């Protein structure tokens, strides 16, 4: 009756299936820099410049090594993004990114 969420660690995504095992969609991530990350960059202009000229910075948006998925009573989907030391948060039914909590470095 409900959806099944599978953390696909090796392929850097969360797959979503219906109750009969049919593939519905995948979540690959859509993160932005947290307010704490922005504050750190504001305090260190050299770091901001280095980030702006770094190649491949876009990939930080995406999941990297998702290890677990949890759905709370408010129908929020929490994805543990292990390689990036963060949690990405989505609505349960519509994989719409709400934000993230940073647990590590930039």
Short mmCIF file of C-alpha atoms in Angstrom, two decimals:
data_model
loop_
_atom_site.label_atom_id
_atom_site.label_comp_id
_atom_site.label_asym_id
_atom_site.label_seq_id
_atom_site.Cartn_x
_atom_site.Cartn_y
_atom_site.Cartn_z
CA UNK A 1 0.00 0.00 0.00
CA UNK A 2 2.86 2.43 0.77
CA UNK A 3 6.06 3.32 -0.99
CA UNK A 4 9.37 1.54 -0.41
CA UNK A 5 12.53 3.67 -0.15
CA UNK A 6 15.89 1.96 -0.70
CA UNK A 7 19.22 3.66 0.06
CA UNK A 8 21.39 2.60 -2.89
CA UNK A 9 24.80 3.39 -1.40
CA UNK A 10 26.98 2.19 -4.27
CA UNK A 11 25.01 4.14 -6.89
CA UNK A 12 24.62 7.36 -4.82
CA UNK A 13 20.83 7.48 -4.90
CA UNK A 14 17.65 6.45 -3.12
CA UNK A 15 15.29 4.35 -5.20
CA UNK A 16 11.54 4.48 -4.66
CA UNK A 17 9.28 1.50 -5.42
CA UNK A 18 5.56 0.89 -5.03
CA UNK A 19 4.27 -1.84 -2.71
CA UNK A 20 4.50 -4.40 -5.53
CA UNK A 21 8.16 -3.64 -6.21
CA UNK A 22 7.71 -1.52 -9.34
CA UNK A 23 10.23 1.29 -9.74
CA UNK A 24 8.65 4.74 -9.27
CA UNK A 25 11.53 7.23 -9.16
CA UNK A 26 14.99 7.89 -7.79
CA UNK A 27 16.33 10.65 -5.57
CA UNK A 28 19.86 11.78 -6.36
CA UNK A 29 19.99 14.84 -4.11
CA UNK A 30 19.53 18.56 -4.44
CA UNK A 31 21.47 20.13 -1.57
CA UNK A 32 22.49 23.71 -1.04
CA UNK A 33 25.07 25.13 1.34
CA UNK A 34 23.65 25.40 4.86
CA UNK A 35 23.44 28.68 6.75
CA UNK A 36 26.36 27.50 8.90
CA UNK A 37 28.41 26.81 5.79
CA UNK A 38 27.59 30.28 4.45
CA UNK A 39 28.70 31.83 7.76
CA UNK A 40 31.98 29.94 7.58
CA UNK A 41 32.59 31.23 4.04
CA UNK A 42 31.67 34.78 5.06
CA UNK A 43 34.33 34.58 7.77
CA UNK A 44 36.95 33.29 5.32
CA UNK A 45 36.88 35.09 1.92
CA UNK A 46 39.82 33.03 0.64
CA UNK A 47 37.83 29.83 1.16
CA UNK A 48 34.88 31.30 -0.75
CA UNK A 49 37.15 32.21 -3.67
CA UNK A 50 38.68 28.72 -3.70
CA UNK A 51 35.21 27.16 -3.77
CA UNK A 52 34.11 29.39 -6.64
CA UNK A 53 37.06 28.39 -8.84
CA UNK A 54 37.06 24.69 -7.88
CA UNK A 55 36.07 22.31 -10.65
CA UNK A 56 33.19 19.94 -10.02
CA UNK A 57 31.62 21.94 -7.20
CA UNK A 58 28.18 21.15 -8.64
CA UNK A 59 28.49 17.52 -7.51
CA UNK A 60 28.18 18.62 -3.85
CA UNK A 61 24.43 18.92 -4.49
CA UNK A 62 24.07 15.20 -5.03
CA UNK A 63 23.93 12.27 -2.64
CA UNK A 64 27.19 10.45 -2.01
CA UNK A 65 26.94 7.15 -0.20
CA UNK A 66 23.40 7.29 1.20
CA UNK A 67 23.26 4.79 4.06
CA UNK A 68 19.77 5.04 5.45
CA UNK A 69 16.29 6.40 4.97
CA UNK A 70 13.78 7.28 7.69
CA UNK A 71 10.25 8.68 7.47
CA UNK A 72 8.89 10.59 10.46
CA UNK A 73 5.30 11.16 11.63
CA UNK A 74 5.13 14.38 9.58
CA UNK A 75 5.83 12.48 6.34
CA UNK A 76 9.34 13.87 6.03
CA UNK A 77 11.95 11.65 4.43
CA UNK A 78 15.42 11.86 6.01
CA UNK A 79 18.33 10.52 3.93
CA UNK A 80 21.66 9.87 5.65
CA UNK A 81 24.28 11.12 3.17
CA UNK A 82 27.37 9.46 4.66
CA UNK A 83 30.19 10.65 2.38
CA UNK A 84 29.13 14.28 2.74
CA UNK A 85 28.44 14.12 6.51
CA UNK A 86 24.90 15.46 6.24
CA UNK A 87 21.21 14.62 6.25
CA UNK A 88 19.01 15.65 3.32
CA UNK A 89 15.29 16.11 4.02
CA UNK A 90 12.41 15.58 1.56
CA UNK A 91 8.64 15.32 1.65
CA UNK A 92 7.58 11.67 1.68
CA UNK A 93 5.26 11.59 -1.32
CA UNK A 94 6.93 14.16 -3.57
CA UNK A 95 10.75 14.00 -3.49
CA UNK A 96 10.98 17.74 -2.96
CA UNK A 97 14.11 18.95 -1.18
CA UNK A 98 13.45 20.89 2.04
CA UNK A 99 16.93 21.44 3.41
CA UNK A 100 19.76 19.72 5.17
CA UNK A 101 21.56 19.52 8.46
CA UNK A 102 25.33 19.69 8.17
CA UNK A 103 27.24 17.38 10.42
CA UNK A 104 30.68 17.93 8.99
CA UNK A 105 33.01 20.12 7.04
CA UNK A 106 32.24 22.08 3.89
#
